XYZ file of C-alpha atoms in Angstrom:
136
model
C 51.293 144.501 101.915
C 52.891 147.938 101.996
C 56.575 148.656 101.522
C 56.612 149.843 105.141
C 55.290 146.526 106.507
C 57.693 144.606 104.230
C 60.611 146.604 105.651
C 59.380 145.896 109.185
C 59.268 142.159 108.439
C 62.902 142.260 107.318
C 63.943 144.358 110.316
C 62.268 141.886 112.671
C 64.085 138.952 111.030
C 67.412 140.806 111.330
C 66.802 141.490 115.041
C 66.185 137.805 115.729
C 69.591 137.010 114.263
C 68.512 133.649 112.845
C 69.116 132.864 109.190
C 66.009 133.527 107.097
C 64.552 133.306 103.601
C 62.987 136.203 101.683
C 60.711 135.606 98.681
C 57.563 136.821 96.937
C 54.344 134.813 96.895
C 51.813 134.442 94.073
C 50.457 137.966 94.701
C 54.026 139.380 94.778
C 53.826 140.023 98.524
C 57.139 139.726 100.304
C 57.398 136.787 102.685
C 60.049 136.144 105.310
C 60.630 132.673 106.752
C 62.910 132.460 109.769
C 65.156 129.401 110.217
C 65.360 129.325 114.021
C 67.774 127.361 116.149
C 66.344 123.880 116.601
C 65.232 123.477 113.000
C 67.434 120.927 111.232
C 65.722 120.877 107.850
C 63.137 122.683 105.764
C 61.466 120.938 102.853
C 60.610 122.985 99.766
C 57.882 122.033 97.324
C 54.499 122.669 95.751
C 52.781 120.048 97.902
C 51.055 121.037 101.126
C 53.278 118.670 103.128
C 56.348 120.851 102.414
C 57.536 123.282 105.087
C 57.987 126.023 102.480
C 55.007 125.666 100.140
C 55.370 127.237 96.695
C 51.946 126.082 95.503
C 51.591 128.786 92.816
C 54.719 127.739 90.893
C 53.868 124.902 88.482
C 57.582 124.361 87.755
C 58.181 123.307 91.373
C 57.762 119.605 92.187
C 55.502 118.497 95.040
C 58.654 117.663 97.016
C 61.394 119.645 95.321
C 64.425 120.048 97.610
C 65.411 120.629 101.203
C 67.489 122.997 103.232
C 69.619 121.246 105.860
C 71.335 122.662 108.917
C 74.923 121.471 109.155
C 76.224 122.649 112.521
C 75.577 126.393 112.515
C 75.442 126.659 108.704
C 72.779 125.806 106.105
C 73.010 123.887 102.838
C 70.614 123.332 99.952
C 70.146 119.673 99.032
C 68.614 118.513 95.770
C 68.962 114.767 95.496
C 67.128 114.511 92.189
C 63.649 114.867 93.713
C 62.678 117.573 91.245
C 62.225 117.491 87.503
C 63.411 121.072 86.983
C 66.273 121.192 89.491
C 67.358 123.726 92.079
C 69.713 126.635 91.506
C 72.040 128.744 93.635
C 73.139 132.040 92.095
C 72.102 130.755 88.655
C 74.025 127.454 88.807
C 72.104 124.189 88.937
C 73.117 122.055 91.883
C 73.198 118.320 92.347
C 73.633 116.943 95.847
C 74.351 119.560 98.524
C 75.650 123.114 98.336
C 76.615 125.238 101.348
C 74.725 128.517 101.496
C 76.233 131.935 102.101
C 74.521 135.135 103.149
C 72.909 136.715 100.083
C 72.756 133.579 97.927
C 69.808 133.543 95.524
C 68.029 130.181 95.391
C 65.662 129.329 92.557
C 63.017 126.632 92.551
C 60.982 126.687 89.343
C 60.349 130.382 88.660
C 60.491 131.367 92.340
C 63.597 133.143 93.629
C 64.400 133.086 97.315
C 67.204 135.033 98.993
C 69.040 133.268 101.822
C 70.121 135.645 104.582
C 72.404 134.768 107.486
C 73.046 138.033 109.359
C 75.740 136.645 111.649
C 77.396 134.140 109.314
C 81.181 134.011 109.543
C 82.513 136.020 106.635
C 85.836 134.333 106.087
C 86.106 131.819 103.276
C 88.135 128.673 103.695
C 91.584 128.912 102.126
C 91.961 126.572 99.143
C 94.024 123.458 99.800
C 97.650 123.628 98.734
C 99.481 120.824 97.038
C 101.469 118.542 99.271
C 104.835 120.075 100.111
C 103.878 123.541 98.846
C 104.585 126.438 101.210
C 101.171 128.104 101.938
C 102.866 131.442 102.750
C 104.348 131.877 99.269
């Protein structure tokens, strides 16, 4: 796959506006997987029954983890299904972790970039202690 066709694949995903995943397959070809409205979950694993099949990566379990739609956002869930764990931006997760545009997910040796072109950019303000004035 040429750099030109890879760029076109990314441009097409951006135009759709849906969140999407970008990764390289066993031959180092760029792949783009759209996460369209209506999809509530995407399973990730080495087994052919997974939605996102990473069959070339021997460090990925047959059923490794899943991405879950929570309202209009996505989260990565790893409920201990995998032997080697799942990572977001280099940190191993347990349970669920909300995903932000640009997060780098790692399953085994495979890195996948999560993109959400129209994700709200504001972070939630940390909770203040009871009785503390939030404006100070």
